PDB file of C-alpha atoms in Angstrom:
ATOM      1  CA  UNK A 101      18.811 -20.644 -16.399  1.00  0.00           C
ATOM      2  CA  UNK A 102      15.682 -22.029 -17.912  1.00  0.00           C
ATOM      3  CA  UNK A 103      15.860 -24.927 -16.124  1.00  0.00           C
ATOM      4  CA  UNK A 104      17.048 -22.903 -12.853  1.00  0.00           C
ATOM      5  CA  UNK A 105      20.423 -23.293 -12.971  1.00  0.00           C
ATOM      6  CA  UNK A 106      23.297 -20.836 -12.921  1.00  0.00           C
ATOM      7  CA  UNK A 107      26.218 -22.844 -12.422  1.00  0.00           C
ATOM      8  CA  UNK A 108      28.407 -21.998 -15.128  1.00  0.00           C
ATOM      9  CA  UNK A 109      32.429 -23.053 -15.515  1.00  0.00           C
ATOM     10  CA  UNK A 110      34.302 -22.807 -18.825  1.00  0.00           C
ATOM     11  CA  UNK A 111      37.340 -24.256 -18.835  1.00  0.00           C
ATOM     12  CA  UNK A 112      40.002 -22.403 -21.138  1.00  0.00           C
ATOM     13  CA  UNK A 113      37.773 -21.051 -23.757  1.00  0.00           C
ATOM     14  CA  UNK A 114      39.025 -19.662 -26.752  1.00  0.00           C
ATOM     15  CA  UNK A 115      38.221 -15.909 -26.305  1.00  0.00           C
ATOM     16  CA  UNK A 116      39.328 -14.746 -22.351  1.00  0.00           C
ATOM     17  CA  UNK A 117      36.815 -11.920 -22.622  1.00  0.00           C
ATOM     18  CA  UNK A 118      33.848 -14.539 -23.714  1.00  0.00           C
ATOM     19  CA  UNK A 119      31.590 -13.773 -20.556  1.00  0.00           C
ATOM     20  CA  UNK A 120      31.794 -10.026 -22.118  1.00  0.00           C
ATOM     21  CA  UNK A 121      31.390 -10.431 -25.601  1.00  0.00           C
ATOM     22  CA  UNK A 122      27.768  -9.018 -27.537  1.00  0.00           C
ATOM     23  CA  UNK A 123      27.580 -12.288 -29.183  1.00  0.00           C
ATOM     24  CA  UNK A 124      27.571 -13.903 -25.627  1.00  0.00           C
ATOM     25  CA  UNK A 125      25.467 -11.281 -23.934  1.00  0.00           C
ATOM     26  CA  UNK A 126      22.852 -11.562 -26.566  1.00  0.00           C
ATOM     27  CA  UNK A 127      22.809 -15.307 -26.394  1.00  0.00           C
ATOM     28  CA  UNK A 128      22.754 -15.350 -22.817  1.00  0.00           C
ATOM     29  CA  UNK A 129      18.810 -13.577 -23.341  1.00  0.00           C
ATOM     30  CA  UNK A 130      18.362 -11.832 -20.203  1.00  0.00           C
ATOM     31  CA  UNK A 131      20.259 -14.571 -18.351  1.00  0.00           C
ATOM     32  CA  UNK A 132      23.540 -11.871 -17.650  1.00  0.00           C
ATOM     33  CA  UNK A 133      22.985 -12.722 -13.620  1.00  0.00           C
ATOM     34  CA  UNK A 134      24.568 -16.439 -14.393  1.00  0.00           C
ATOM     35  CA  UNK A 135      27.148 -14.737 -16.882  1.00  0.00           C
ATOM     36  CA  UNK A 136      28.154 -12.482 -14.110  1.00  0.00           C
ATOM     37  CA  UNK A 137      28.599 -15.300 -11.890  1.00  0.00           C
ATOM     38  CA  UNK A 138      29.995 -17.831 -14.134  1.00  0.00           C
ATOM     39  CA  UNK A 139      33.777 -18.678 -13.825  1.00  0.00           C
ATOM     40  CA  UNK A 140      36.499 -19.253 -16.170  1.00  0.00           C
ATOM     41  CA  UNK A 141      39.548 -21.221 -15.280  1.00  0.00           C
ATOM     42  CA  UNK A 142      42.613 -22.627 -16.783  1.00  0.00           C
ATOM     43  CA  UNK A 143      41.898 -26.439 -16.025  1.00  0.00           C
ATOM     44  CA  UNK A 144      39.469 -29.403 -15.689  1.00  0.00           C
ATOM     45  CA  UNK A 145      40.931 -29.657 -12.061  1.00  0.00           C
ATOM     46  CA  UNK A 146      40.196 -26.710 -11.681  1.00  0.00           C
ATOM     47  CA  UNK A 147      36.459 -26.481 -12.550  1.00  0.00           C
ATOM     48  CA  UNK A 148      36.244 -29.722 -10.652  1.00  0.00           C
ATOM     49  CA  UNK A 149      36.701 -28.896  -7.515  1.00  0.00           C
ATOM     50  CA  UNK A 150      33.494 -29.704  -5.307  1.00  0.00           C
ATOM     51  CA  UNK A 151      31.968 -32.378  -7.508  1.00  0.00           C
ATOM     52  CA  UNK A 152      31.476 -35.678  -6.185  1.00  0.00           C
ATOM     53  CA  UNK A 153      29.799 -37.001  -9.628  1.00  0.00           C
ATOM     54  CA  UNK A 154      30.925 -36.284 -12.790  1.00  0.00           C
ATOM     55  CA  UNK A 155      29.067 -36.749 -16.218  1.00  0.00           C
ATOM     56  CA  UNK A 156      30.240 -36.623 -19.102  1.00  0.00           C
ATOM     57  CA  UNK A 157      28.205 -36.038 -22.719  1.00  0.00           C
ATOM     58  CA  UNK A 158      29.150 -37.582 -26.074  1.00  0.00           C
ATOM     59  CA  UNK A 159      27.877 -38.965 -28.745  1.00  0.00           C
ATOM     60  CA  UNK A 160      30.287 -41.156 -29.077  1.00  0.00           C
ATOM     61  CA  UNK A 161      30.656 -44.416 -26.997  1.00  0.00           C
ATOM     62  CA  UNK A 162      34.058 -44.828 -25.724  1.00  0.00           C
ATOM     63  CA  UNK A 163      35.595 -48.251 -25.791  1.00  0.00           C
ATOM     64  CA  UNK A 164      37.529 -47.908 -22.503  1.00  0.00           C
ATOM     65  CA  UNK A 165      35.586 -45.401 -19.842  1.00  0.00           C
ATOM     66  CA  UNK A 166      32.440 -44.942 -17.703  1.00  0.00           C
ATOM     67  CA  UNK A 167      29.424 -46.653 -19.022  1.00  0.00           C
ATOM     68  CA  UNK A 168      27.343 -45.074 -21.817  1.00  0.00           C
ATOM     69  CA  UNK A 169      23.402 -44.367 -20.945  1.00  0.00           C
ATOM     70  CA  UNK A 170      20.873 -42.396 -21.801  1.00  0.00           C
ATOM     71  CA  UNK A 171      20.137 -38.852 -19.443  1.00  0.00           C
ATOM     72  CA  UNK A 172      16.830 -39.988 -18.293  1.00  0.00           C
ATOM     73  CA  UNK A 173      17.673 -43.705 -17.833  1.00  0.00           C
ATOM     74  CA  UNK A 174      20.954 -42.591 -15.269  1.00  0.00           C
ATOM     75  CA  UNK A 175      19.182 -39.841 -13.875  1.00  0.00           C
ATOM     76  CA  UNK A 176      16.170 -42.290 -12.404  1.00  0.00           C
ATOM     77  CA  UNK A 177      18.679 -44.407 -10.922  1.00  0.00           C
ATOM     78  CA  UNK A 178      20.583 -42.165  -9.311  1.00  0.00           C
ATOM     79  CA  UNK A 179      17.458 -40.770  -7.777  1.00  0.00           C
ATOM     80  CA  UNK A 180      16.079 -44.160  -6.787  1.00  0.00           C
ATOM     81  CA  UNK A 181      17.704 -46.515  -3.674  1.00  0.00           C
ATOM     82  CA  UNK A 182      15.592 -49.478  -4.119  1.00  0.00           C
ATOM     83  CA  UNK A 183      12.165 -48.786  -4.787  1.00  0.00           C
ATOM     84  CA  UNK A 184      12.508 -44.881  -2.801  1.00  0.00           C
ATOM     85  CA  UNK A 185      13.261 -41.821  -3.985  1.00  0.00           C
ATOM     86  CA  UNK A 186      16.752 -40.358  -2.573  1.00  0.00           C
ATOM     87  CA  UNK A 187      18.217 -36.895  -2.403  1.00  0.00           C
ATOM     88  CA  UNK A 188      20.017 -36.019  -5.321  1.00  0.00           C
ATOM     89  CA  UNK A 189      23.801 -35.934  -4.668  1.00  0.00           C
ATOM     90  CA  UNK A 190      25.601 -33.280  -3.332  1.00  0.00           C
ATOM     91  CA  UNK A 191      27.946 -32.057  -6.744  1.00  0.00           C
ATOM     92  CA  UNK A 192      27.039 -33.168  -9.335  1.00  0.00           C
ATOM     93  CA  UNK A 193      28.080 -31.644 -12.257  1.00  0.00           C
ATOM     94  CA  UNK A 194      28.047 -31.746 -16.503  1.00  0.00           C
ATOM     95  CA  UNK A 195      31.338 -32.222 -18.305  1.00  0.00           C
ATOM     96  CA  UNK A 196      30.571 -30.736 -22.616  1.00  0.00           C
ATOM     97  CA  UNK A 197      32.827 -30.675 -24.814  1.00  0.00           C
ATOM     98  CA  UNK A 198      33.601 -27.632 -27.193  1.00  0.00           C
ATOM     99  CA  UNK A 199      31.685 -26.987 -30.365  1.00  0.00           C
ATOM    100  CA  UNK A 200      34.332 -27.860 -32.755  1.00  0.00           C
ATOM    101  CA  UNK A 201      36.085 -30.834 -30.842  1.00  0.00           C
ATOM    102  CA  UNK A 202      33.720 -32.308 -28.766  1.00  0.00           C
ATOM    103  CA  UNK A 203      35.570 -34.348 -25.928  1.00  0.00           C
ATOM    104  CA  UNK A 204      39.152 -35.297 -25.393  1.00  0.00           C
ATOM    105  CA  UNK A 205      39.280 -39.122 -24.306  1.00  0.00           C
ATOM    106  CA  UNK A 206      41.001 -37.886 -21.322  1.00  0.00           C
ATOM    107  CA  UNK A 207      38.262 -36.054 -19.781  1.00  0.00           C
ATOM    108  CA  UNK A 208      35.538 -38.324 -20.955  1.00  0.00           C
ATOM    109  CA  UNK A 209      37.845 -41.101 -18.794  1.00  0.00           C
ATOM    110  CA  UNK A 210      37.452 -39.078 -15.385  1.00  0.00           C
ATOM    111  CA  UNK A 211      33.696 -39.317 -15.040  1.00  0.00           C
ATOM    112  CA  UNK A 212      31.294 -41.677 -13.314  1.00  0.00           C
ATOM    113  CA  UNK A 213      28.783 -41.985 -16.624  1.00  0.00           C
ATOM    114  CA  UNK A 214      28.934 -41.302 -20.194  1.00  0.00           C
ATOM    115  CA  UNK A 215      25.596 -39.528 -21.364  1.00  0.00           C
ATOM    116  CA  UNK A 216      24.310 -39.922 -25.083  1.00  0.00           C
ATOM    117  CA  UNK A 217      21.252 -38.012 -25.784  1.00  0.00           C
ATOM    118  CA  UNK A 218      19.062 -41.102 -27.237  1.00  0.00           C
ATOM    119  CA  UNK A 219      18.836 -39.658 -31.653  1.00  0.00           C
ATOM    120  CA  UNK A 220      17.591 -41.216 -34.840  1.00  0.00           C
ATOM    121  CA  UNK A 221      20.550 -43.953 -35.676  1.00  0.00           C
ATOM    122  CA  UNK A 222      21.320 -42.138 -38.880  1.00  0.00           C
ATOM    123  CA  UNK A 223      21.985 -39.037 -37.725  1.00  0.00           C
ATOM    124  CA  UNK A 224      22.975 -38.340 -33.856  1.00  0.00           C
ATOM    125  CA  UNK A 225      24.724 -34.312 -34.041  1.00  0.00           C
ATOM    126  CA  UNK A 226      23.173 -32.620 -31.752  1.00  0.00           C
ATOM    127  CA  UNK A 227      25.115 -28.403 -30.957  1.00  0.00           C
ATOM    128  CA  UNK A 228      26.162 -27.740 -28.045  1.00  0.00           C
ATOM    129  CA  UNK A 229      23.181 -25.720 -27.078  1.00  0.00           C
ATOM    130  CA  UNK A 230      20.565 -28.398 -27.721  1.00  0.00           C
ATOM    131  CA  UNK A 231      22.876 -30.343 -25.846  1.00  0.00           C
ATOM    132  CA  UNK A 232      23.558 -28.349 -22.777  1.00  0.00           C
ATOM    133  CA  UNK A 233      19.303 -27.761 -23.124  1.00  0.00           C
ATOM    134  CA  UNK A 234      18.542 -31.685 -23.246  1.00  0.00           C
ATOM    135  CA  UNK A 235      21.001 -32.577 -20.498  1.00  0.00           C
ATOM    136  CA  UNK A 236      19.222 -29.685 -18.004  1.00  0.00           C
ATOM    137  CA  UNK A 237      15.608 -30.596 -18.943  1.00  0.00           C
ATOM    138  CA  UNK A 238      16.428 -34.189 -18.379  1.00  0.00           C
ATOM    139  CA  UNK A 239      18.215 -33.425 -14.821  1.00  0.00           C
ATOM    140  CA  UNK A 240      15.831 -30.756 -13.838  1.00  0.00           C
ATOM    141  CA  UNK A 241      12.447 -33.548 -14.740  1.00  0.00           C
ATOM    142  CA  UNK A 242      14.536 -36.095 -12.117  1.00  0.00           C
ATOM    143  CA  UNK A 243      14.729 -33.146  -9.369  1.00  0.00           C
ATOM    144  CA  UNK A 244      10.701 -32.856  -9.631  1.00  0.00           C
ATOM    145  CA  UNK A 245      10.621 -30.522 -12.982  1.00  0.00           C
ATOM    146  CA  UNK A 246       8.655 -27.387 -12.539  1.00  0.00           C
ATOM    147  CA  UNK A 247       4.782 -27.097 -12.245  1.00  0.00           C
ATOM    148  CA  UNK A 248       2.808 -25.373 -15.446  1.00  0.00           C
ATOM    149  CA  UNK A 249       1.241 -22.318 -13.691  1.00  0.00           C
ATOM    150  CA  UNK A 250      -2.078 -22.119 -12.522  1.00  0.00           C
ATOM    151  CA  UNK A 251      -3.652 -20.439 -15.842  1.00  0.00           C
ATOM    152  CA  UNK A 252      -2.020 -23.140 -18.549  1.00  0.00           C
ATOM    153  CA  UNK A 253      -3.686 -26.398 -15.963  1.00  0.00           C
ATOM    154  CA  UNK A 254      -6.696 -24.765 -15.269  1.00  0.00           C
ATOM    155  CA  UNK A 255      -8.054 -24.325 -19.118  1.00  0.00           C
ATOM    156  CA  UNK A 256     -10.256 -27.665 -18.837  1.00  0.00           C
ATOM    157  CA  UNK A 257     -13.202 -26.312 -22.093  1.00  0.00           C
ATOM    158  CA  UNK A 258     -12.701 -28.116 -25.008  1.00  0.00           C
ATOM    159  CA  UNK A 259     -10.467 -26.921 -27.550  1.00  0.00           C
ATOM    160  CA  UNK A 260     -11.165 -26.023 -31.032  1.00  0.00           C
ATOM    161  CA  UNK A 261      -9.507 -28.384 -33.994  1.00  0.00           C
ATOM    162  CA  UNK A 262      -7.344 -26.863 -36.471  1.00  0.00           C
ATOM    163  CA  UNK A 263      -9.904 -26.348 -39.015  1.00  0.00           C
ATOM    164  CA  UNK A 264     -12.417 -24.504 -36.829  1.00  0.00           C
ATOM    165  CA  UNK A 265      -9.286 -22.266 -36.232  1.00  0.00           C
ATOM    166  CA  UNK A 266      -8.194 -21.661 -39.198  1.00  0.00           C
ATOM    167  CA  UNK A 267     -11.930 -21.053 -40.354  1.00  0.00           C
ATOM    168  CA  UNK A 268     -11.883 -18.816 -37.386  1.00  0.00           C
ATOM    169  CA  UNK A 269      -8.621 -16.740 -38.284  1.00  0.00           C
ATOM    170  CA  UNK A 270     -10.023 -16.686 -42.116  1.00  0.00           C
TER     171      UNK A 270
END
């Protein structure tokens, strides 16, 4: 919801009661309008049923699939025809894998693109909630982002270095 989006299917998750649970509610902060809304179903089919462009996320190339890129890389194009900006597509949606697992070849197979989150070489684990997080700032900055509000741009005095701050909270 951060991002603005409220969009949520999970596909068979491992508690049926998950959109009710404390631990859910609570991690949800305030966001229990998209909770209410969100759907569970049995299958992939299922959850797919409207999308016209399907992306996966892994960390893992694949040796047979889509193509691997980075969010921000795919996201431009898709947004660009030549040298204009275009209308994001109509459906698009954001295949994750579980916690645990990650992705089943399978599924990774059915979409368009393969998104890796661009992390140090040595050590690329990112959780599922950084994850989902990354992959919504990264498609909400190709629909136009959001604006800061007016009171963040509009501080324009100079701003104090750390030292004269911590001198000042001393």
């Amino acid at each position: 919801k951060t991002m603005g989006f409220d969009d949520l299917v999970l596909v068979a998750p491992r508690w049926p009661n998950v959109l009710r649970r404390e631990e859910t509610i609570q991690r949800a902060s305030g966001a229990n309008d998209v909770l209410a809304k969100a759907r569970i179903v049995e299958t992939l089919d299922e959850a797919l049923e409207g999308v016209s462009h399907l992306c996966a996320t892994a960390m893992t190339p694949r040796d047979f699939g889509p193509p691997t890129r980075a969010p921000r890389e795919h996201f431009t194009q898709m947004m660009m025809t030549g040298a204009s900006p275009v209308q994001p597509p109509a459906g698009v949606a954001f295949l994750f894998g579980s916690e645990r697992f990650g992705m089943r070849n399978e599924d990774v197979y059915r979409c368009h693109v393969c998104l890796s989150i661009p992390t140090h070489p040595g050590f690329g684990s990112l959780n599922l909630a950084a994850a989902v997080q990354l992959i919504a700032y990264e498609w909400r900055q190709a629909l136009g982002g959001f604006a800061l509000p007016a009171s963040v741009t509009a501080q324009q005095r100079p701003v104090a270095d750390a030292a004269a701050v911590a001198g000042m909270l001393g």
